């Protein structure tokens, strides 16, 4: 004996909520992927505030025949710091490295290799004993290990 007067729905037809759920299940992943892709292209990876938006036209030159080489941020930082090492003492350059890593945490995984390269370059420029005097705990003392590697 039934006490309810509402009509029972059939198993195959569960109503509009099920259709909306299926539609969202198909559309939502596509929307998330597209919005994530657009967000990544708008991040300033270069550290240069004037180039804050990367577009497809930035990747190639205006002529289209030759493509410009897009370098990784850690390579740009390494080259910039090695250039600074020519004019400034290693203490200043290590401070700039620490500031760059603090400002862009994605560079932290490359900090060790950059500090070692700076240590080896400091040995070539200043000599082993003077370069060692600038060593401090930036990137787990990797500068000091670079000095040691450059001295051997």
CSV table of N, CA and C in Angstrom, one decimal:
chain,number,residue,atom,x,y,z
A,1,UNK,N,0.8,-1.2,0.0
A,1,UNK,CA,0.0,0.0,0.0
A,1,UNK,C,0.9,1.2,0.0
A,2,UNK,N,0.6,2.2,-0.9
A,2,UNK,CA,1.3,3.4,-1.1
A,2,UNK,C,0.7,4.5,-0.3
A,3,UNK,N,1.4,5.3,0.4
A,3,UNK,CA,0.9,6.4,1.1
A,3,UNK,C,1.2,7.7,0.4
A,4,UNK,N,2.1,7.7,-0.4
A,4,UNK,CA,2.6,8.9,-1.1
A,4,UNK,C,1.8,9.1,-2.4
A,5,UNK,N,1.5,10.4,-2.7
A,5,UNK,CA,0.7,10.7,-3.9
A,5,UNK,C,1.6,11.2,-5.0
A,6,UNK,N,2.9,11.4,-4.7
A,6,UNK,CA,3.8,11.9,-5.8
A,6,UNK,C,4.1,10.8,-6.8
A,7,UNK,N,4.3,11.2,-8.0
A,7,UNK,CA,4.5,10.2,-9.0
A,7,UNK,C,6.0,9.8,-9.0
A,8,UNK,N,6.2,8.5,-9.0
A,8,UNK,CA,7.6,8.0,-9.0
A,8,UNK,C,8.2,8.2,-10.3
A,9,UNK,N,9.5,8.6,-10.3
A,9,UNK,CA,10.2,8.8,-11.6
A,9,UNK,C,10.8,7.5,-12.0
A,10,UNK,N,10.9,7.3,-13.3
A,10,UNK,CA,11.5,6.1,-13.8
A,10,UNK,C,13.0,6.1,-13.6
A,11,UNK,N,13.7,5.0,-13.5
A,11,UNK,CA,15.1,4.9,-13.3
A,11,UNK,C,15.9,5.6,-14.4
A,12,UNK,N,15.5,5.5,-15.6
A,12,UNK,CA,16.3,6.1,-16.7
A,12,UNK,C,16.1,7.6,-16.8
A,13,UNK,N,15.0,8.2,-16.3
A,13,UNK,CA,14.8,9.6,-16.4
A,13,UNK,C,14.8,10.2,-15.0
A,14,UNK,N,15.9,10.8,-14.6
A,14,UNK,CA,16.1,11.3,-13.3
A,14,UNK,C,15.9,12.8,-13.2
A,15,UNK,N,15.5,13.5,-14.2
A,15,UNK,CA,15.2,14.9,-14.1
A,15,UNK,C,16.3,15.8,-14.6
A,16,UNK,N,16.0,17.1,-14.5
A,16,UNK,CA,16.9,18.1,-15.1
A,16,UNK,C,18.2,18.2,-14.3
A,17,UNK,N,18.2,17.9,-13.0
A,17,UNK,CA,19.5,18.0,-12.3
A,17,UNK,C,20.5,17.1,-12.8
A,18,UNK,N,20.2,15.9,-13.3
A,18,UNK,CA,21.1,14.9,-13.8
A,18,UNK,C,21.7,15.5,-15.1
A,19,UNK,N,20.8,16.1,-16.0
A,19,UNK,CA,21.3,16.6,-17.3
A,19,UNK,C,22.2,17.8,-17.0
A,20,UNK,N,21.9,18.6,-16.1
A,20,UNK,CA,22.8,19.8,-15.7
A,20,UNK,C,24.2,19.3,-15.2
A,21,UNK,N,24.1,18.3,-14.4
A,21,UNK,CA,25.3,17.7,-13.8
A,21,UNK,C,26.2,17.1,-14.9
A,22,UNK,N,25.6,16.4,-15.9
A,22,UNK,CA,26.4,15.8,-17.0
A,22,UNK,C,27.0,16.9,-17.8
A,23,UNK,N,26.2,18.0,-18.1
A,23,UNK,CA,26.7,19.1,-18.9
A,23,UNK,C,27.9,19.7,-18.2
A,24,UNK,N,27.8,20.0,-16.9
A,24,UNK,CA,28.9,20.6,-16.2
A,24,UNK,C,30.1,19.7,-16.2
A,25,UNK,N,29.9,18.4,-16.1
A,25,UNK,CA,31.0,17.4,-16.0
A,25,UNK,C,31.8,17.5,-17.4
A,26,UNK,N,31.1,17.8,-18.4
A,26,UNK,CA,31.8,17.8,-19.7
A,26,UNK,C,32.4,19.2,-20.0
A,27,UNK,N,31.8,20.3,-19.6
A,27,UNK,CA,32.2,21.6,-19.9
A,27,UNK,C,33.2,22.2,-18.9
A,28,UNK,N,33.1,21.9,-17.7
A,28,UNK,CA,34.0,22.4,-16.6
A,28,UNK,C,35.4,22.1,-16.8
A,29,UNK,N,35.9,20.9,-17.2
A,29,UNK,CA,37.3,20.7,-17.4
A,29,UNK,C,37.8,21.5,-18.6
A,30,UNK,N,37.1,21.7,-19.6
A,30,UNK,CA,37.5,22.4,-20.7
A,30,UNK,C,37.7,23.9,-20.3
A,31,UNK,N,36.8,24.4,-19.6
A,31,UNK,CA,36.9,25.8,-19.1
A,31,UNK,C,38.1,26.0,-18.2
A,32,UNK,N,38.4,25.1,-17.3
A,32,UNK,CA,39.5,25.1,-16.4
A,32,UNK,C,40.8,25.1,-17.2
A,33,UNK,N,40.9,24.2,-18.1
A,33,UNK,CA,42.2,24.1,-18.9
A,33,UNK,C,42.4,25.4,-19.7
A,34,UNK,N,41.4,25.9,-20.3
A,34,UNK,CA,41.6,27.1,-21.1
A,34,UNK,C,42.0,28.3,-20.2
A,35,UNK,N,41.3,28.5,-19.1
A,35,UNK,CA,41.6,29.6,-18.2
A,35,UNK,C,43.0,29.4,-17.6
A,36,UNK,N,43.4,28.2,-17.3
A,36,UNK,CA,44.8,28.0,-16.8
A,36,UNK,C,45.8,28.3,-17.8
A,37,UNK,N,45.6,27.9,-19.1
A,37,UNK,CA,46.5,28.2,-20.1
A,37,UNK,C,46.6,29.7,-20.3
A,38,UNK,N,45.5,30.4,-20.3
A,38,UNK,CA,45.6,31.9,-20.5
A,38,UNK,C,46.3,32.6,-19.3
A,39,UNK,N,46.1,32.1,-18.1
A,39,UNK,CA,46.7,32.6,-17.0
A,39,UNK,C,48.2,32.5,-17.0
A,40,UNK,N,48.7,31.3,-17.5
A,40,UNK,CA,50.2,31.1,-17.5
A,40,UNK,C,50.8,32.0,-18.6
A,41,UNK,N,50.2,32.3,-19.7
A,41,UNK,CA,50.8,33.1,-20.7
A,41,UNK,C,50.8,34.6,-20.2
A,42,UNK,N,50.0,35.0,-19.2
A,42,UNK,CA,50.0,36.3,-18.7
A,42,UNK,C,51.0,36.6,-17.6
A,43,UNK,N,51.7,35.5,-17.1
A,43,UNK,CA,52.6,35.7,-16.0
A,43,UNK,C,53.9,36.3,-16.5
A,44,UNK,N,54.5,37.2,-15.8
A,44,UNK,CA,55.7,37.8,-16.2
A,44,UNK,C,56.9,37.0,-15.7
A,45,UNK,N,57.4,36.1,-16.6
A,45,UNK,CA,58.4,35.2,-16.3
A,45,UNK,C,59.8,35.8,-16.5
A,46,UNK,N,59.9,36.9,-17.2
A,46,UNK,CA,61.2,37.5,-17.5
A,46,UNK,C,61.8,38.3,-16.4
A,47,UNK,N,60.9,38.8,-15.5
A,47,UNK,CA,61.4,39.7,-14.5
A,47,UNK,C,61.5,41.1,-15.0
A,48,UNK,N,61.2,41.4,-16.3
A,48,UNK,CA,61.2,42.7,-16.8
A,48,UNK,C,59.8,43.2,-16.8
A,49,UNK,N,59.5,44.3,-16.0
A,49,UNK,CA,58.1,44.7,-15.9
A,49,UNK,C,57.5,45.3,-17.2
A,50,UNK,N,58.3,45.7,-18.2
A,50,UNK,CA,57.8,46.2,-19.4
A,50,UNK,C,57.2,45.1,-20.3
A,51,UNK,N,57.7,43.9,-20.1
A,51,UNK,CA,57.2,42.8,-21.0
A,51,UNK,C,56.3,41.9,-20.1
A,52,UNK,N,55.2,42.4,-19.6
A,52,UNK,CA,54.4,41.7,-18.7
A,52,UNK,C,53.4,40.7,-19.4
A,53,UNK,N,53.1,41.0,-20.6
A,53,UNK,CA,52.2,40.1,-21.3
A,53,UNK,C,52.9,39.5,-22.5
A,54,UNK,N,52.8,38.1,-22.6
A,54,UNK,CA,53.4,37.4,-23.7
A,54,UNK,C,52.4,37.0,-24.7
A,55,UNK,N,52.6,37.4,-25.9
A,55,UNK,CA,51.6,37.1,-26.9
A,55,UNK,C,52.3,36.2,-28.0
A,56,UNK,N,51.5,35.6,-28.8
A,56,UNK,CA,52.1,34.7,-29.8
A,56,UNK,C,53.0,35.5,-30.8
A,57,UNK,N,52.7,36.8,-31.0
A,57,UNK,CA,53.6,37.6,-31.9
A,57,UNK,C,54.9,37.8,-31.2
A,58,UNK,N,55.0,37.8,-29.9
A,58,UNK,CA,56.3,38.0,-29.2
A,58,UNK,C,57.3,36.8,-29.4
A,59,UNK,N,56.8,35.7,-29.7
A,59,UNK,CA,57.6,34.5,-29.9
A,59,UNK,C,58.4,34.5,-31.2
A,60,UNK,N,57.8,35.1,-32.2
A,60,UNK,CA,58.5,35.2,-33.5
A,60,UNK,C,58.8,36.6,-33.8
A,61,UNK,N,59.7,36.8,-34.8
A,61,UNK,CA,60.0,38.2,-35.2
A,61,UNK,C,58.9,38.7,-36.2
A,62,UNK,N,58.9,39.9,-36.5
A,62,UNK,CA,57.9,40.5,-37.4
A,62,UNK,C,57.9,39.9,-38.7
A,63,UNK,N,59.1,39.6,-39.2
A,63,UNK,CA,59.2,39.0,-40.6
A,63,UNK,C,58.7,37.6,-40.6
A,64,UNK,N,58.8,36.8,-39.5
A,64,UNK,CA,58.2,35.5,-39.5
A,64,UNK,C,59.2,34.5,-40.0
A,65,UNK,N,60.2,34.9,-40.7
A,65,UNK,CA,61.2,33.9,-41.3
A,65,UNK,C,62.1,33.4,-40.3
A,66,UNK,N,62.6,34.2,-39.4
A,66,UNK,CA,63.5,33.8,-38.3
A,66,UNK,C,62.8,33.9,-37.0
A,67,UNK,N,63.0,32.9,-36.2
A,67,UNK,CA,62.3,32.9,-34.9
A,67,UNK,C,63.3,33.3,-33.8
A,68,UNK,N,62.8,34.1,-32.8
A,68,UNK,CA,63.6,34.6,-31.7
A,68,UNK,C,63.7,33.4,-30.7
A,69,UNK,N,64.8,33.3,-30.1
A,69,UNK,CA,65.0,32.3,-29.1
A,69,UNK,C,64.5,32.8,-27.7
A,70,UNK,N,63.6,32.1,-27.2
A,70,UNK,CA,63.1,32.4,-25.9
A,70,UNK,C,63.9,31.7,-24.8
A,71,UNK,N,64.6,32.4,-24.0
A,71,UNK,CA,65.4,31.8,-23.0
A,71,UNK,C,64.7,31.6,-21.7
A,72,UNK,N,65.1,30.6,-20.9
A,72,UNK,CA,64.5,30.4,-19.6
A,72,UNK,C,64.9,31.5,-18.6
A,73,UNK,N,64.0,31.8,-17.7
A,73,UNK,CA,64.3,32.9,-16.7
A,73,UNK,C,65.6,32.6,-15.9
A,74,UNK,N,65.9,31.4,-15.6
A,74,UNK,CA,67.1,31.1,-14.8
A,74,UNK,C,68.3,31.4,-15.6
A,75,UNK,N,68.3,31.1,-17.0
A,75,UNK,CA,69.4,31.4,-17.8
A,75,UNK,C,69.6,32.9,-17.9
A,76,UNK,N,68.5,33.7,-18.0
A,76,UNK,CA,68.6,35.1,-18.1
A,76,UNK,C,69.2,35.7,-16.8
A,77,UNK,N,68.8,35.1,-15.7
A,77,UNK,CA,69.3,35.6,-14.4
A,77,UNK,C,70.8,35.3,-14.3
A,78,UNK,N,71.2,34.0,-14.6
A,78,UNK,CA,72.6,33.6,-14.5
A,78,UNK,C,73.4,34.5,-15.4
A,79,UNK,N,73.0,34.8,-16.6
A,79,UNK,CA,73.8,35.7,-17.5
A,79,UNK,C,73.9,37.1,-16.9
A,80,UNK,N,72.8,37.6,-16.4
A,80,UNK,CA,72.8,39.0,-15.9
A,80,UNK,C,73.8,39.1,-14.7
A,81,UNK,N,73.7,38.0,-13.8
A,81,UNK,CA,74.6,38.1,-12.6
A,81,UNK,C,76.0,37.9,-12.9
A,82,UNK,N,76.3,37.0,-13.9
A,82,UNK,CA,77.7,36.9,-14.4
A,82,UNK,C,78.3,38.2,-15.0
A,83,UNK,N,77.4,38.9,-15.6
A,83,UNK,CA,77.8,40.2,-16.2
A,83,UNK,C,78.1,41.2,-15.1
A,84,UNK,N,77.2,41.2,-14.1
A,84,UNK,CA,77.4,42.1,-12.9
A,84,UNK,C,78.7,41.8,-12.2
A,85,UNK,N,79.0,40.5,-12.2
A,85,UNK,CA,80.3,40.1,-11.4
A,85,UNK,C,81.5,40.7,-12.0
A,86,UNK,N,81.5,41.1,-13.3
A,86,UNK,CA,82.6,41.8,-13.9
A,86,UNK,C,82.8,43.2,-13.3
A,87,UNK,N,81.7,43.9,-12.9
A,87,UNK,CA,81.8,45.2,-12.4
A,87,UNK,C,81.7,45.3,-10.9
A,88,UNK,N,81.0,44.4,-10.3
A,88,UNK,CA,80.8,44.5,-8.8
A,88,UNK,C,81.4,43.3,-8.1
A,89,UNK,N,81.5,43.4,-6.8
A,89,UNK,CA,82.1,42.3,-6.0
A,89,UNK,C,81.1,41.2,-5.8
A,90,UNK,N,81.5,40.0,-5.6
A,90,UNK,CA,80.6,38.9,-5.5
A,90,UNK,C,79.6,39.1,-4.4
A,91,UNK,N,79.9,39.8,-3.3
A,91,UNK,CA,78.9,40.0,-2.3
A,91,UNK,C,77.6,40.7,-2.8
A,92,UNK,N,77.8,41.7,-3.6
A,92,UNK,CA,76.7,42.4,-4.2
A,92,UNK,C,75.9,41.5,-5.1
A,93,UNK,N,76.6,40.7,-5.9
A,93,UNK,CA,76.0,39.8,-6.9
A,93,UNK,C,75.2,38.7,-6.1
A,94,UNK,N,75.7,38.2,-5.0
A,94,UNK,CA,75.0,37.2,-4.2
A,94,UNK,C,73.8,37.8,-3.6
A,95,UNK,N,73.8,39.1,-3.2
A,95,UNK,CA,72.6,39.8,-2.7
A,95,UNK,C,71.6,39.8,-3.8
A,96,UNK,N,72.0,40.2,-5.0
A,96,UNK,CA,71.0,40.2,-6.1
A,96,UNK,C,70.4,38.9,-6.4
A,97,UNK,N,71.2,37.8,-6.3
A,97,UNK,CA,70.7,36.5,-6.5
A,97,UNK,C,69.7,36.1,-5.4
A,98,UNK,N,69.9,36.4,-4.2
A,98,UNK,CA,69.0,36.2,-3.1
A,98,UNK,C,67.7,37.0,-3.3
A,99,UNK,N,67.8,38.2,-3.7
A,99,UNK,CA,66.6,39.0,-4.0
A,99,UNK,C,65.8,38.5,-5.1
A,100,UNK,N,66.5,38.0,-6.2
A,100,UNK,CA,65.8,37.4,-7.3
A,100,UNK,C,65.0,36.1,-6.9
A,101,UNK,N,65.6,35.3,-6.1
A,101,UNK,CA,65.0,34.1,-5.7
A,101,UNK,C,63.8,34.4,-4.7
A,102,UNK,N,64.0,35.4,-3.9
A,102,UNK,CA,62.9,35.8,-3.0
A,102,UNK,C,61.8,36.4,-3.8
A,103,UNK,N,62.1,37.1,-4.8
A,103,UNK,CA,61.0,37.8,-5.6
A,103,UNK,C,60.3,36.8,-6.6
A,104,UNK,N,61.0,35.8,-7.0
A,104,UNK,CA,60.4,34.8,-7.9
A,104,UNK,C,60.8,33.4,-7.4
A,105,UNK,N,59.9,32.8,-6.5
A,105,UNK,CA,60.2,31.5,-5.9
A,105,UNK,C,60.4,30.4,-6.9
A,106,UNK,N,59.9,30.5,-8.1
A,106,UNK,CA,60.2,29.5,-9.1
A,106,UNK,C,61.6,29.3,-9.5
A,107,UNK,N,62.4,30.4,-9.2
A,107,UNK,CA,63.9,30.3,-9.4
A,107,UNK,C,64.7,29.6,-8.4
A,108,UNK,N,64.0,29.2,-7.2
A,108,UNK,CA,64.7,28.6,-6.1
A,108,UNK,C,65.4,27.3,-6.5
A,109,UNK,N,64.7,26.5,-7.4
A,109,UNK,CA,65.3,25.2,-7.8
A,109,UNK,C,66.6,25.4,-8.6
A,110,UNK,N,66.8,26.6,-9.2
A,110,UNK,CA,68.0,26.8,-10.0
A,110,UNK,C,69.0,27.6,-9.2
A,111,UNK,N,68.7,28.0,-8.0
A,111,UNK,CA,69.6,28.9,-7.2
A,111,UNK,C,71.0,28.2,-7.0
A,112,UNK,N,71.0,26.9,-6.8
A,112,UNK,CA,72.3,26.2,-6.5
A,112,UNK,C,73.2,26.2,-7.7
A,113,UNK,N,72.7,26.0,-8.9
A,113,UNK,CA,73.5,26.0,-10.1
A,113,UNK,C,74.0,27.4,-10.4
A,114,UNK,N,73.1,28.4,-10.2
A,114,UNK,CA,73.5,29.7,-10.5
A,114,UNK,C,74.6,30.2,-9.5
A,115,UNK,N,74.5,29.9,-8.2
A,115,UNK,CA,75.5,30.2,-7.2
A,115,UNK,C,76.8,29.5,-7.5
A,116,UNK,N,76.8,28.3,-7.9
A,116,UNK,CA,78.0,27.6,-8.3
A,116,UNK,C,78.7,28.2,-9.5
A,117,UNK,N,77.9,28.6,-10.5
A,117,UNK,CA,78.5,29.3,-11.6
A,117,UNK,C,79.1,30.6,-11.2
A,118,UNK,N,78.5,31.3,-10.3
A,118,UNK,CA,79.1,32.6,-9.8
A,118,UNK,C,80.4,32.3,-9.1
A,119,UNK,N,80.4,31.3,-8.3
A,119,UNK,CA,81.6,30.9,-7.5
A,119,UNK,C,82.8,30.6,-8.5
A,120,UNK,N,82.5,29.8,-9.5
A,120,UNK,CA,83.6,29.5,-10.5
A,120,UNK,C,84.1,30.8,-11.2
A,121,UNK,N,83.1,31.6,-11.6
A,121,UNK,CA,83.5,32.9,-12.3
A,121,UNK,C,84.3,33.8,-11.3
A,122,UNK,N,83.9,33.8,-10.1
A,122,UNK,CA,84.6,34.7,-9.1
A,122,UNK,C,86.0,34.2,-8.9
A,123,UNK,N,86.3,32.9,-9.0
A,123,UNK,CA,87.7,32.4,-8.9
A,123,UNK,C,88.5,32.9,-10.1
A,124,UNK,N,87.9,32.9,-11.3
A,124,UNK,CA,88.6,33.4,-12.5
A,124,UNK,C,88.9,34.9,-12.4
A,125,UNK,N,88.0,35.6,-11.8
A,125,UNK,CA,88.1,37.1,-11.8
A,125,UNK,C,89.0,37.5,-10.6
A,126,UNK,N,88.7,37.0,-9.4
A,126,UNK,CA,89.3,37.5,-8.2
A,126,UNK,C,90.4,36.6,-7.6
A,127,UNK,N,90.5,35.4,-8.1
A,127,UNK,CA,91.4,34.4,-7.4
A,127,UNK,C,90.7,33.6,-6.3
A,128,UNK,N,91.2,32.5,-6.0
A,128,UNK,CA,90.5,31.6,-5.1
A,128,UNK,C,90.3,32.2,-3.7
A,129,UNK,N,91.4,32.7,-3.1
A,129,UNK,CA,91.3,33.2,-1.7
A,129,UNK,C,90.4,34.4,-1.6
A,130,UNK,N,90.5,35.3,-2.5
A,130,UNK,CA,89.6,36.5,-2.4
A,130,UNK,C,88.1,36.1,-2.7
A,131,UNK,N,87.9,35.3,-3.7
A,131,UNK,CA,86.5,34.8,-4.0
A,131,UNK,C,85.9,34.1,-2.8
A,132,UNK,N,86.7,33.3,-2.1
A,132,UNK,CA,86.2,32.6,-0.9
A,132,UNK,C,85.8,33.5,0.2
A,133,UNK,N,86.4,34.7,0.3
A,133,UNK,CA,86.1,35.6,1.4
A,133,UNK,C,84.7,36.2,1.2
A,134,UNK,N,84.1,36.1,0.0
A,134,UNK,CA,82.8,36.6,-0.2
A,134,UNK,C,81.7,35.5,0.0
A,135,UNK,N,82.1,34.3,0.3
A,135,UNK,CA,81.1,33.2,0.4
A,135,UNK,C,80.2,33.4,1.6
A,136,UNK,N,79.0,33.1,1.4
A,136,UNK,CA,78.0,33.2,2.5
A,136,UNK,C,76.8,32.2,2.2
A,137,UNK,N,76.0,32.0,3.1
A,137,UNK,CA,75.0,30.9,2.9
A,137,UNK,C,73.8,31.3,2.0
A,138,UNK,N,74.1,31.6,0.8
A,138,UNK,CA,73.1,31.8,-0.3
A,138,UNK,C,72.9,30.5,-1.0
A,139,UNK,N,71.7,30.0,-1.1
A,139,UNK,CA,71.5,28.7,-1.8
A,139,UNK,C,72.3,27.6,-1.2
A,140,UNK,N,72.3,27.4,0.1
A,140,UNK,CA,73.0,26.3,0.8
A,140,UNK,C,74.5,26.3,0.5
A,141,UNK,N,75.1,27.4,0.6
A,141,UNK,CA,76.6,27.6,0.4
A,141,UNK,C,77.1,27.1,-0.9
A,142,UNK,N,76.3,27.2,-2.0
A,142,UNK,CA,76.7,26.7,-3.3
A,142,UNK,C,77.7,27.6,-3.9
A,143,UNK,N,77.8,28.9,-3.5
A,143,UNK,CA,78.8,29.7,-4.0
A,143,UNK,C,80.2,29.2,-3.6
A,144,UNK,N,80.3,28.8,-2.3
A,144,UNK,CA,81.5,28.3,-1.8
A,144,UNK,C,82.0,27.0,-2.5
A,145,UNK,N,81.0,26.1,-2.8
A,145,UNK,CA,81.3,24.9,-3.5
A,145,UNK,C,81.8,25.2,-5.0
A,146,UNK,N,81.2,26.3,-5.5
A,146,UNK,CA,81.6,26.7,-6.9
A,146,UNK,C,83.0,27.3,-6.8
A,147,UNK,N,83.4,28.0,-5.8
A,147,UNK,CA,84.7,28.5,-5.6
A,147,UNK,C,85.7,27.3,-5.5
A,148,UNK,N,85.3,26.3,-4.7
A,148,UNK,CA,86.2,25.2,-4.6
A,148,UNK,C,86.3,24.4,-5.9
A,149,UNK,N,85.3,24.3,-6.7
A,149,UNK,CA,85.3,23.6,-7.9
A,149,UNK,C,86.2,24.5,-8.9
A,150,UNK,N,86.1,25.8,-8.9
A,150,UNK,CA,86.9,26.6,-9.8
A,150,UNK,C,88.3,26.6,-9.4
A,151,UNK,N,88.6,26.4,-8.2
A,151,UNK,CA,90.0,26.4,-7.7
A,151,UNK,C,90.8,25.2,-8.1
A,152,UNK,N,90.1,24.0,-8.2
A,152,UNK,CA,90.7,22.8,-8.5
A,152,UNK,C,91.1,22.6,-9.9
